[in-house]
Tab-separated table of C-alpha atoms in Angstrom:
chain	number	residue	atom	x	y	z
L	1	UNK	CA	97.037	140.080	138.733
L	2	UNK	CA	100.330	141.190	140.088
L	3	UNK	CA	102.178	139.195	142.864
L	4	UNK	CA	101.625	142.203	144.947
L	5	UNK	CA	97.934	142.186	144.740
L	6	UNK	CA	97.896	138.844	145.157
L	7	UNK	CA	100.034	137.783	148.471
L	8	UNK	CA	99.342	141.361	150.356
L	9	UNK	CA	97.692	140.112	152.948
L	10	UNK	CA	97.577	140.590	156.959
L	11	UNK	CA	100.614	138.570	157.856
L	12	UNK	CA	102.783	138.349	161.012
L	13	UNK	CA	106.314	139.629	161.144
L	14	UNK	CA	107.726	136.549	162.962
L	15	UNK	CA	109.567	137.980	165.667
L	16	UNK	CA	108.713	135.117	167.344
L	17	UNK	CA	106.825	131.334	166.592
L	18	UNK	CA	104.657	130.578	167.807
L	19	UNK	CA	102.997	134.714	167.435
L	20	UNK	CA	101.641	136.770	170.341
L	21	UNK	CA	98.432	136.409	169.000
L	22	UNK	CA	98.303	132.548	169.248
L	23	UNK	CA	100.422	132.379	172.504
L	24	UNK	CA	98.234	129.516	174.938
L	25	UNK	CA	97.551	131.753	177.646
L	26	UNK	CA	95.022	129.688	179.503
L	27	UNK	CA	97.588	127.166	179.838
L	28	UNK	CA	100.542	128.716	181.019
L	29	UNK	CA	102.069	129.471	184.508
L	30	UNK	CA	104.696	131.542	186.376
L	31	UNK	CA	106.106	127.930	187.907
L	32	UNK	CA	106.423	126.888	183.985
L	33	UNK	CA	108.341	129.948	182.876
L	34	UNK	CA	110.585	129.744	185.653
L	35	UNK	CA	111.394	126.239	185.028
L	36	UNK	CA	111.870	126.911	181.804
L	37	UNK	CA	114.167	129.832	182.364
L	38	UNK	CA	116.010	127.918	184.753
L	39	UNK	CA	117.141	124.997	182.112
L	40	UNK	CA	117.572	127.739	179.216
L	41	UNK	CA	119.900	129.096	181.633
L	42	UNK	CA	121.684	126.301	182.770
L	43	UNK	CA	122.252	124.772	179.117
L	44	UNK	CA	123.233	128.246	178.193
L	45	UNK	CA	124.873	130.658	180.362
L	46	UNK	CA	128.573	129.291	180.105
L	47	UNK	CA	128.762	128.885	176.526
L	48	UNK	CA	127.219	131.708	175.246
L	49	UNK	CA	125.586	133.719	178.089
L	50	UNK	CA	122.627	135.451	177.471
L	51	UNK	CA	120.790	138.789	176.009
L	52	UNK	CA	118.868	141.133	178.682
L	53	UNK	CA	116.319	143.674	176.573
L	54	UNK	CA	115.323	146.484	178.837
L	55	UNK	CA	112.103	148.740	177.640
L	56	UNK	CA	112.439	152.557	178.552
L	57	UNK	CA	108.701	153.645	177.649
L	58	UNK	CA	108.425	157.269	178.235
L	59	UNK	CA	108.417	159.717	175.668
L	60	UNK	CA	107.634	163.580	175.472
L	61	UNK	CA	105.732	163.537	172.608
L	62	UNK	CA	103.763	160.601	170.861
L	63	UNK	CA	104.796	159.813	167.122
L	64	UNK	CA	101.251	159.264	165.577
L	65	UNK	CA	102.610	156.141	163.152
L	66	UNK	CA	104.133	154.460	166.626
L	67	UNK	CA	102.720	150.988	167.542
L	68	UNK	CA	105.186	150.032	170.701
L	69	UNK	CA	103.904	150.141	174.164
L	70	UNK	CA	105.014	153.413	175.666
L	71	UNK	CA	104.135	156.276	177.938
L	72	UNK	CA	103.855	160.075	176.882
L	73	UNK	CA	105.181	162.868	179.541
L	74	UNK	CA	107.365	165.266	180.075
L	75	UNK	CA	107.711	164.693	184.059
L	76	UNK	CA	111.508	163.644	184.218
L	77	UNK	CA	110.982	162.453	187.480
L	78	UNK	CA	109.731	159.712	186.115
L	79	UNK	CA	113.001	158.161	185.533
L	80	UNK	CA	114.491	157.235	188.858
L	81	UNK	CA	111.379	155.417	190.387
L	82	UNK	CA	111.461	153.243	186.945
L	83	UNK	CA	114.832	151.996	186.889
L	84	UNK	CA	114.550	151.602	191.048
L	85	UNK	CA	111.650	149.300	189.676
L	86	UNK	CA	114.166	147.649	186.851
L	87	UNK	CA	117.187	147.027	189.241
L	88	UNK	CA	114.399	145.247	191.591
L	89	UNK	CA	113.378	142.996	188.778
L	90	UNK	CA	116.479	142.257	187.698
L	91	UNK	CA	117.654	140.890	190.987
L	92	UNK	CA	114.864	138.803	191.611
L	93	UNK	CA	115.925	137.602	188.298
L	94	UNK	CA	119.480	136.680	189.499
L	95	UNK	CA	118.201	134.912	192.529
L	96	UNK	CA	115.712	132.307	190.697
L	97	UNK	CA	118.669	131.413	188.328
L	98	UNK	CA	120.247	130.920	191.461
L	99	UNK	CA	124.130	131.735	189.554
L	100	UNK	CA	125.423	134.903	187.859
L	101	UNK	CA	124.483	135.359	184.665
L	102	UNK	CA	126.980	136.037	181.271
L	103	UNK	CA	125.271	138.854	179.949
L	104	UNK	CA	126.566	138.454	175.858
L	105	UNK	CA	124.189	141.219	174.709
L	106	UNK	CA	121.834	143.805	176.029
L	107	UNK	CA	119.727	146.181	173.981
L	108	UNK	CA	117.949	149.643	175.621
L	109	UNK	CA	114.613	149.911	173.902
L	110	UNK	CA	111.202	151.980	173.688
L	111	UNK	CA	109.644	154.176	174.012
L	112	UNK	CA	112.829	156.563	173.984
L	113	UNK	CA	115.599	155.440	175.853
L	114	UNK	CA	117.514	158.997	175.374
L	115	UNK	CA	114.489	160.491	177.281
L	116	UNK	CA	116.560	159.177	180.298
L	117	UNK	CA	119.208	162.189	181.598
L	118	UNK	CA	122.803	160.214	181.138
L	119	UNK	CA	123.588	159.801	184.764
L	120	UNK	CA	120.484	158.062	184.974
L	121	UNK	CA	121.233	155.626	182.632
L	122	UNK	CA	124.557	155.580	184.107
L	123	UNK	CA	123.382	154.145	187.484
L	124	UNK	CA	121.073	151.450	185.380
L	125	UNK	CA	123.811	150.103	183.514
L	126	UNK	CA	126.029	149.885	186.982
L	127	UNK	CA	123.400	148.310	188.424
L	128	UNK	CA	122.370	145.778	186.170
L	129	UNK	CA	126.516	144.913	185.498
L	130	UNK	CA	127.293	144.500	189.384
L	131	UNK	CA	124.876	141.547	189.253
L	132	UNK	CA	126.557	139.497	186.596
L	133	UNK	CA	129.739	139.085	184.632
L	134	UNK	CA	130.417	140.511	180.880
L	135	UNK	CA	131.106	138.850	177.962
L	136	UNK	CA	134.692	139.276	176.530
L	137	UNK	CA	132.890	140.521	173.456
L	138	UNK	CA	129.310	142.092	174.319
L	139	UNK	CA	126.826	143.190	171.727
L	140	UNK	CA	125.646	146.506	173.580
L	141	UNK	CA	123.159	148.613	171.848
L	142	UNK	CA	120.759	150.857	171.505
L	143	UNK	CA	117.500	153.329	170.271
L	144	UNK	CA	118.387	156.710	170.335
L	145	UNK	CA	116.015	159.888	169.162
L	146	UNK	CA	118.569	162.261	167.029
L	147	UNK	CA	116.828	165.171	168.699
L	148	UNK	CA	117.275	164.460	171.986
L	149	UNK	CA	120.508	161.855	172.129
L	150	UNK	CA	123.126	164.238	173.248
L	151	UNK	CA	126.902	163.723	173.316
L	152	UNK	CA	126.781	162.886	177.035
L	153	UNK	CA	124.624	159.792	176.078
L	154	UNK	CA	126.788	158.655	173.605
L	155	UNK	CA	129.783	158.990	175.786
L	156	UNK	CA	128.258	157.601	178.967
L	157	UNK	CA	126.916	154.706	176.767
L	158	UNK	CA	130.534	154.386	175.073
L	159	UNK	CA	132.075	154.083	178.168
L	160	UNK	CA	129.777	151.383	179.254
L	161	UNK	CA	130.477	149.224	176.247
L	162	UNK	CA	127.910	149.986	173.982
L	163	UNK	CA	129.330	150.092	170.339
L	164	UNK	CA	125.643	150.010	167.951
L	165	UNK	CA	122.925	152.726	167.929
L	166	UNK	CA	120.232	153.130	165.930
L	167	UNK	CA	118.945	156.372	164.891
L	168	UNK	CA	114.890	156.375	164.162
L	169	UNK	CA	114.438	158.719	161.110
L	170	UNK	CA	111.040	157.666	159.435
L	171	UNK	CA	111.107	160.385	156.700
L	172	UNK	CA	112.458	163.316	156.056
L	173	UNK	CA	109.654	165.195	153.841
L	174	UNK	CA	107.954	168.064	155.882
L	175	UNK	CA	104.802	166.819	155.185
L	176	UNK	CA	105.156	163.375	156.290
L	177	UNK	CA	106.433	164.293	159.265
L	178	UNK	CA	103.721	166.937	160.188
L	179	UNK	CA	101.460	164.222	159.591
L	180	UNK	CA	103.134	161.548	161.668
L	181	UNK	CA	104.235	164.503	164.795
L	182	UNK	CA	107.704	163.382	164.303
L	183	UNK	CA	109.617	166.905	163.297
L	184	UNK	CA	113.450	165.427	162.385
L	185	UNK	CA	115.673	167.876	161.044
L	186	UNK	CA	118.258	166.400	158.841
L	187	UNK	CA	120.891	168.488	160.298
L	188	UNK	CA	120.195	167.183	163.917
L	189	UNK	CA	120.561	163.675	162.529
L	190	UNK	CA	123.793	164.450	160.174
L	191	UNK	CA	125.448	165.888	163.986
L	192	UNK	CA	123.976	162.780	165.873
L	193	UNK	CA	125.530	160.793	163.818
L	194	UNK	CA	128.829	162.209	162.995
L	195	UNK	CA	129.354	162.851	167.267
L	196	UNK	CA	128.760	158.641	167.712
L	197	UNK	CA	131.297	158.173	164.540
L	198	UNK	CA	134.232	160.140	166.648
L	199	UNK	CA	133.452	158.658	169.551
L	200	UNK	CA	134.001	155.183	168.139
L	201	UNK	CA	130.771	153.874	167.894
L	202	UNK	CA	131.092	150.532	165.084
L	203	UNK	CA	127.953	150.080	163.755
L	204	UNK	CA	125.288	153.124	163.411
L	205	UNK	CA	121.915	152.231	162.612
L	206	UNK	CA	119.086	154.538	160.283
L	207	UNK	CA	115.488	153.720	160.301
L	208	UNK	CA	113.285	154.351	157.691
L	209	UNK	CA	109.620	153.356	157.139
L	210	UNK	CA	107.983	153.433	154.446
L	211	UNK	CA	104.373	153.538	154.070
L	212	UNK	CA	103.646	156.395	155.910
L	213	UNK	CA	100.888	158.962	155.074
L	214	UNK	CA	101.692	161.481	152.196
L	215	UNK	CA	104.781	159.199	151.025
L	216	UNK	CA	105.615	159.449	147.099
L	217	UNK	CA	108.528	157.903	145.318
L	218	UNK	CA	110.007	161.068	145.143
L	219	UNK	CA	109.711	162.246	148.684
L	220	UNK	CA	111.152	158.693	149.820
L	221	UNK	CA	113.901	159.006	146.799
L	222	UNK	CA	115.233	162.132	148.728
L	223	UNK	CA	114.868	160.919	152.391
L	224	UNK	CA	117.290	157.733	151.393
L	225	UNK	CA	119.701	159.609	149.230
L	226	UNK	CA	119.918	162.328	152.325
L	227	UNK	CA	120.525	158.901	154.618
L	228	UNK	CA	123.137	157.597	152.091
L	229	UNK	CA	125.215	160.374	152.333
L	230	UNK	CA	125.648	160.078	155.835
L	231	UNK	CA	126.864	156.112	154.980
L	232	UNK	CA	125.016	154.662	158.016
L	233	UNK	CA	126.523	150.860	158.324
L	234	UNK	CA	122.697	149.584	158.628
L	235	UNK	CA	119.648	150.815	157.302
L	236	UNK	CA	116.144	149.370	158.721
L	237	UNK	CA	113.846	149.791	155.924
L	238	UNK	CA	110.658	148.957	157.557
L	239	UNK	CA	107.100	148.630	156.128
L	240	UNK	CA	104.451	150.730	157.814
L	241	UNK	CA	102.323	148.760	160.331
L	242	UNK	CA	99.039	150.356	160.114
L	243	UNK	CA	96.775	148.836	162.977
L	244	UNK	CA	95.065	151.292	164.178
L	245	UNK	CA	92.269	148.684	165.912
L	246	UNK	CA	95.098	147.976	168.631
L	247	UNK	CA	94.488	149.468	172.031
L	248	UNK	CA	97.534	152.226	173.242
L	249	UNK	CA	98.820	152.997	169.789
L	250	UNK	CA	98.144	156.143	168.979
L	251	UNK	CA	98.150	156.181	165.410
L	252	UNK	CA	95.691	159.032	164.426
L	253	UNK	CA	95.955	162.377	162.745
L	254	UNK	CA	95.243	160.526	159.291
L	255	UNK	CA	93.314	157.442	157.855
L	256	UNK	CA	93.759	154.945	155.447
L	257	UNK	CA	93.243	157.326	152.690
L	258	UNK	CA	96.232	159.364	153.665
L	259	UNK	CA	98.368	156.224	153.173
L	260	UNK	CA	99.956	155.173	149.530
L	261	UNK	CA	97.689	152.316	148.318
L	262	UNK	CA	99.545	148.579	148.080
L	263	UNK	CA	101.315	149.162	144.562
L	264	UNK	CA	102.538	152.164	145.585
L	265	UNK	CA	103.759	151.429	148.701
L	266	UNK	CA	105.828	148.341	147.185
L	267	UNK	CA	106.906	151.054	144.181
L	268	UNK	CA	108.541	152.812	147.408
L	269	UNK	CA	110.053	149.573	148.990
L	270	UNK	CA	111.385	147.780	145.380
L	271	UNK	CA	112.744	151.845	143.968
L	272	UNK	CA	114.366	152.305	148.028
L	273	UNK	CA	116.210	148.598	147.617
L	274	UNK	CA	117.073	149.102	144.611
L	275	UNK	CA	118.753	152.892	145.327
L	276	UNK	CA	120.202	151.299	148.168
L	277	UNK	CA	121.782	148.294	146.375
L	278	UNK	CA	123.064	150.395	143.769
L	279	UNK	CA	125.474	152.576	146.569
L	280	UNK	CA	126.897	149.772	148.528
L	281	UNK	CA	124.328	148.292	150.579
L	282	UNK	CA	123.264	144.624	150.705
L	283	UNK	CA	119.771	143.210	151.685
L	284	UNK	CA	120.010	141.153	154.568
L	285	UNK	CA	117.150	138.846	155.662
L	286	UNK	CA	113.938	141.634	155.599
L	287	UNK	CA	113.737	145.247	155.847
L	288	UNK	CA	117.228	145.048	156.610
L	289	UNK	CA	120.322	146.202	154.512
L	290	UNK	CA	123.820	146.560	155.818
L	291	UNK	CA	127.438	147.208	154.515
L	292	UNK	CA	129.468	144.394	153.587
L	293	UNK	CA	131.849	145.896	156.392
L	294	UNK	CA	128.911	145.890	158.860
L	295	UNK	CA	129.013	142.712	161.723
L	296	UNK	CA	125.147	142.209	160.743
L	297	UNK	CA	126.662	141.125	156.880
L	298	UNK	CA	129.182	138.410	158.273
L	299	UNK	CA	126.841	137.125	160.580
L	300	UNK	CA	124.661	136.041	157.815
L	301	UNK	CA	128.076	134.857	155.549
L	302	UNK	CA	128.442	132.498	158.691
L	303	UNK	CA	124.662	132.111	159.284
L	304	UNK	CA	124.759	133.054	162.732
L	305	UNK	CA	122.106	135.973	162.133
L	306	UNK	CA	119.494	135.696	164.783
L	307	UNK	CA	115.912	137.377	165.026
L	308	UNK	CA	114.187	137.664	167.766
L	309	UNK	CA	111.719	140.624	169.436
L	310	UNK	CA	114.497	143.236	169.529
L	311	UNK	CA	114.761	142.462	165.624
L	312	UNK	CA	118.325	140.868	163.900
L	313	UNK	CA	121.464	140.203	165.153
L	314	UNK	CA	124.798	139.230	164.753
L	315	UNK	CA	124.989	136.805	167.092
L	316	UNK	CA	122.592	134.748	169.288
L	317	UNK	CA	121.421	133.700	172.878
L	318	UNK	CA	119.427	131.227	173.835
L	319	UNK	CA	117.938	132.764	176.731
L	320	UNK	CA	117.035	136.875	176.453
L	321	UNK	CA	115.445	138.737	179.816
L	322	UNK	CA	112.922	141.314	179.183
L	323	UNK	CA	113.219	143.733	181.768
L	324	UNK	CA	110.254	146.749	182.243
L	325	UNK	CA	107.081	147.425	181.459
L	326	UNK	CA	105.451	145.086	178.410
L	327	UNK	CA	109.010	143.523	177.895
L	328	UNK	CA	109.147	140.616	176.769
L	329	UNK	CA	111.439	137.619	177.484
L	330	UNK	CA	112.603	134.241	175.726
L	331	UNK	CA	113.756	131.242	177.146
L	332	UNK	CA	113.510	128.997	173.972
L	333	UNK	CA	111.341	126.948	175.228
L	334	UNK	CA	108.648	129.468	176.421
L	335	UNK	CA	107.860	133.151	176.049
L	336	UNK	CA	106.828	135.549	178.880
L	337	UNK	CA	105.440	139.554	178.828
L	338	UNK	CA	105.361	141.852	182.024
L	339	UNK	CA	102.585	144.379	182.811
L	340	UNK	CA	101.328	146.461	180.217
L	341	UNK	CA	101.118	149.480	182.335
L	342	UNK	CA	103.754	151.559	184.348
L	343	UNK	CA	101.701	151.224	187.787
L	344	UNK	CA	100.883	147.637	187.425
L	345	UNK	CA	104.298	146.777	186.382
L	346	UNK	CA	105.829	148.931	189.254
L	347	UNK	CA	103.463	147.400	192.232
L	348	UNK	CA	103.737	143.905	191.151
L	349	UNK	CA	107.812	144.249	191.233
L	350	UNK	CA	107.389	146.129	194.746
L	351	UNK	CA	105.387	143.535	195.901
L	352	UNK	CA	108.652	141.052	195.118
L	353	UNK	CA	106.625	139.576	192.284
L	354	UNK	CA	107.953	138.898	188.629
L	355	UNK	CA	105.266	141.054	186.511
L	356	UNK	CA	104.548	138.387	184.110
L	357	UNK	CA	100.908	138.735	183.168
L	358	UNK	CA	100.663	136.408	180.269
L	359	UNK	CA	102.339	134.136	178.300
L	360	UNK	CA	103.344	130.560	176.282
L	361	UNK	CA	105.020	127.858	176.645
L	362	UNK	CA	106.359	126.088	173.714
L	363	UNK	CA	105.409	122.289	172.632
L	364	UNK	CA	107.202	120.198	170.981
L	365	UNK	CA	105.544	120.674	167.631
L	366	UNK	CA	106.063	124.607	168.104
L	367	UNK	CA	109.771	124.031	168.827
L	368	UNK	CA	109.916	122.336	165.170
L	369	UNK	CA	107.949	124.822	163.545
L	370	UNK	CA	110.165	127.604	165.211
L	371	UNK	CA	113.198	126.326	163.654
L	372	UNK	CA	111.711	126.649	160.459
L	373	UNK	CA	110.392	129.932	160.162
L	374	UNK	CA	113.294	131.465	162.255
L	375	UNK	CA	115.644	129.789	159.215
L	376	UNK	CA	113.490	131.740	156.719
L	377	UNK	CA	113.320	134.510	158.634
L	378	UNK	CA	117.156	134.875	158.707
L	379	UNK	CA	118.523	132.602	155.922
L	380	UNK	CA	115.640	132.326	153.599
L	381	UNK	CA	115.871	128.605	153.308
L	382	UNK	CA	115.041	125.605	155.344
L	383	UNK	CA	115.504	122.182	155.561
L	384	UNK	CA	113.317	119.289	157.092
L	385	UNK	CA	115.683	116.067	156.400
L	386	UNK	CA	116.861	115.423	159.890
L	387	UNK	CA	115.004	113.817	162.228
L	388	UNK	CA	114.864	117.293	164.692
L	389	UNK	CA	113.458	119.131	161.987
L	390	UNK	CA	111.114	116.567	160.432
L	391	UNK	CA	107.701	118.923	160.039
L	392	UNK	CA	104.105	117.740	160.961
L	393	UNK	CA	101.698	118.058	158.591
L	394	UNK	CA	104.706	118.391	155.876
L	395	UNK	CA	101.920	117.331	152.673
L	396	UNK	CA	99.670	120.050	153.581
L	397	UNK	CA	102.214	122.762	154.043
L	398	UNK	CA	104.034	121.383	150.440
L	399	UNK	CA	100.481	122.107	149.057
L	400	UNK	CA	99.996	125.450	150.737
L	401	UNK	CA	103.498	126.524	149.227
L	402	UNK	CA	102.636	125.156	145.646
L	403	UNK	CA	101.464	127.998	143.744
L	404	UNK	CA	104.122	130.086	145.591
L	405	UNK	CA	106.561	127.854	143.723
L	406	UNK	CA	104.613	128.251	140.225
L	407	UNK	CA	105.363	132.015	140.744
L	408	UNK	CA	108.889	131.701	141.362
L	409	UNK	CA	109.259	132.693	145.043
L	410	UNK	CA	110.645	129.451	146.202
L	411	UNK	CA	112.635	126.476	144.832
L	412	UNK	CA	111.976	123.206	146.771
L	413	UNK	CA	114.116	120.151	146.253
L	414	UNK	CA	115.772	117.131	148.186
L	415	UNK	CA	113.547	118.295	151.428
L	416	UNK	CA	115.335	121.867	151.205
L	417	UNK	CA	113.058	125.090	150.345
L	418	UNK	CA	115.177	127.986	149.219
L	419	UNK	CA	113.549	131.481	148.746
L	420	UNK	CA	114.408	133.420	145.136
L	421	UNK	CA	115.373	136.811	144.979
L	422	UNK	CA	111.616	137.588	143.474
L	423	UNK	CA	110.164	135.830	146.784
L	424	UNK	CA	112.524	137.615	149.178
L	425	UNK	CA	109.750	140.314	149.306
L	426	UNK	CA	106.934	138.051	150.409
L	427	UNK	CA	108.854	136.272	153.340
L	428	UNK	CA	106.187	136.720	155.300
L	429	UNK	CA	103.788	135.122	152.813
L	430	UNK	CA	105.853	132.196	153.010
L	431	UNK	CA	106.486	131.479	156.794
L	432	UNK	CA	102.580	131.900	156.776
L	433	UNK	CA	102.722	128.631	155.071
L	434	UNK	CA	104.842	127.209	158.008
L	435	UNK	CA	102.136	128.288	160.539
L	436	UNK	CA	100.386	125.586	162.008
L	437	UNK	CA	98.686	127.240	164.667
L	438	UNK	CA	97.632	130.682	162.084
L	439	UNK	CA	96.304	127.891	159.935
L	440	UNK	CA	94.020	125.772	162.089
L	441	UNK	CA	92.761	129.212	163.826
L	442	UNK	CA	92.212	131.892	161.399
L	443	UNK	CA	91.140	134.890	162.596
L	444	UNK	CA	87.806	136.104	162.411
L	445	UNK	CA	88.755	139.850	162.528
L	446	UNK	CA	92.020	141.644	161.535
L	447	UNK	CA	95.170	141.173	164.309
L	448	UNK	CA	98.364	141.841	161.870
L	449	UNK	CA	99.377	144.100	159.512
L	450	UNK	CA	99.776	144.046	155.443
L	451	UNK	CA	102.445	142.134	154.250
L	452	UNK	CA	103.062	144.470	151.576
């Protein structure tokens, strides 16, 4: 049996510990997250400051592989009511920290944040800035569709200190993109590109996904060599996240039969790393590859590298702000979401509420257990000596992770588990083992995607 066959199972992707799925619900209260958004903030703020997310949701057409929360229109007028309903949330965020905030880093996600005219944008950013101060060095960044981000975004984003964007490409095969109702010329990306290059953006961002319906080696092969030659400082080389069972996500216009089984699909991920090895690029943590000149590549040379729901970074916070519709935010010690829906999340905020709906706070067992999978996560290795760290249930986990050490995906030694090159692949596989709460609750029907 290959290792493939054997670890590709339905695994979480650890953007967070403990996982949405097995957040407490019934347990947790606004008065708790604020209190615990209060102290992140307070041990916080001054020495690092902290990260604000905002979610944009609305797009004009829906990409059929897509599993974020988002809202499909072509109504522009749209966009002034929602960021009316973002400046409102933010301030009643500045208020209950009762001090103004450091804002180190601030990502614009989606959805499609370029579905918002410039301007618009322009009197978000304003308005989210007067309330606080700005880091001497910020990490601004953010999502932008090639076929819509025009040079006035990138400019009025420039201007405002952002210096990343990411570019979402998927594929660039016809046929894949038929299939997944994502048309992206290469030519509109090559411009895209090029225009934030001259403007002096620092670190541009491809995605790719593979995985996708109608994907061969060879189709893939040509998609990353035509991304190569545009020498993108990061690629995102993401697996395909088919869960179609989730409510809202749209993925339809092809079944599981459409999709390369799990050999092939890890033929497309282990032939893509090793193209992209080969021409400069080095893996960094998972689905992640970077340039050594990139900021993402130090950060893990210093092991600052930090992952979190907006996905790795260079740097870290220890309190981020979700701001908008489904955002969620992280205090550390506790995780909150908003509204699911535009209307709910809009009345709640015009009613002077926080639109939290749901979410978990953090014990001191899932504070341990964090540490450790966030280490693998970013570092691939942890350590359990000191006191801090010491694990519960450490026997049983050693077991769990025994046969993953027979097959050389982990070397354990002197309380120190390091993950091999071969076992970089099934990173997921191993946090699983780290999962306390996955592994006294098993799921009786299918919540997470393949590993593989």
């Amino acid at each position: 049996m290959s290792l493939v066959t054997k670890y590709n199972i339905p695994g979480p992707r650890y953007t967070s510990y403990p996982t949405v799925p097995y957040w407490d619900e019934a347990s947790f209260t606004a008065d708790q997250w604020l209190s615990s958004l209060r102290k992140s903030f307070t041990e916080s703020n001054l020495t690092e400051g902290i990260s604000i997310y905002i979610h944009l949701p609305f797009c004009e057409s829906l990409c059929t592989f897509c599993a974020c929360h988002k809202r499909i229109t072509k109504r522009h007028d749209v966009e002034s009511p929602y960021i009316d309903t973002l400046l409102k949330e933010w301030g009643m965020y500045v208020e209950l920290l009762g001090a103004r905030p450091r804002i180190k880093e601030l990502h614009l996600g989606g959805g499609t944040p370029t579905f918002f005219q410039p301007q618009n944008l322009h009197r978000l950013l304003k308005g989210i800035f007067a309330l606080a101060d700005i880091d001497e060095q910020p990490e601004f960044s953010f999502e932008g569709h090639p076929n819509n981000t025009t040079v006035q975004h990138l400019e009025t984003l420039y201007e405002l200190g952002f210096r990343r964007v990411s570019f979402g490409v998927q594929d660039y095969d016809l046929k894949v993109q038929q299939t997944i109702n994502r048309i992206q010329p290469f030519e509109r990306v090559r411009k895209v590109t090029a225009d934030a290059r001259a403007l002096g953006y620092k670190s541009i961002s491809h995605d790719l996904v593979f995985g996708l319906p109608h994907q061969t080696w060879e189709r893939m092969k040509d998609t990353i060599e035509k991304t190569i030659s545009l020498k993108p400082d990061r690629i995102a080389f993401y697996s395909y996240a088919h869960v179609p069972w989730v409510k809202g996500v749209g993925q339809r216009g092809f079944d599981e039969q459409d999709l390369p089984d799990a050999e092939s699909k890890r033929i497309l991920y282990e032939n893509g790393k090793q193209l992209l090895v080969d021409l400069g690029y080095v893996e960094i943590g998972m689905d992640h590859f970077s340039l050594p000149t990139d900021g993402l590549y130090q950060s893990v040379l210093d092991k600052t590298i930090h992952r979190n729901f907006m996905g790795y970074s260079s740097s870290s916070t220890q309190l981020m702000i979700g701001l908008g519709m489904s955002a969620i935010s992280d205090s550390w010690y506790a995780f909150a979401q908003n509204d699911k829906s535009v209307e709910e999340y809009t009345e709640r905020v015009n009613k002077g509420e926080l639109p939290v709906f749901r979410g978990h706070i953090l014990n001191e067992e899932d504070l341990v257990v964090r540490k450790h999978i966030l280490n693998l996560m970013c570092n691939l290795e942890t350590s359990w000596q000191a006191e801090s760290v010491k694990l519960p249930e450490l026997p049983e986990i050693l077991d769990r992770l025994q046969e993953m050490q027979l097959d050389g995906l982990i070397e354990i030694k002197d309380n120190h588990l390091l993950v091999t090159e071969k076992g970089r692949t099934f990173a997921r596989n191993i946090a699983m083992a780290f999962d306390l709460r996955l592994i006294r609750r098993q799921p009786k029907t299918r919540i997470f995607s393949m590993t593989v």
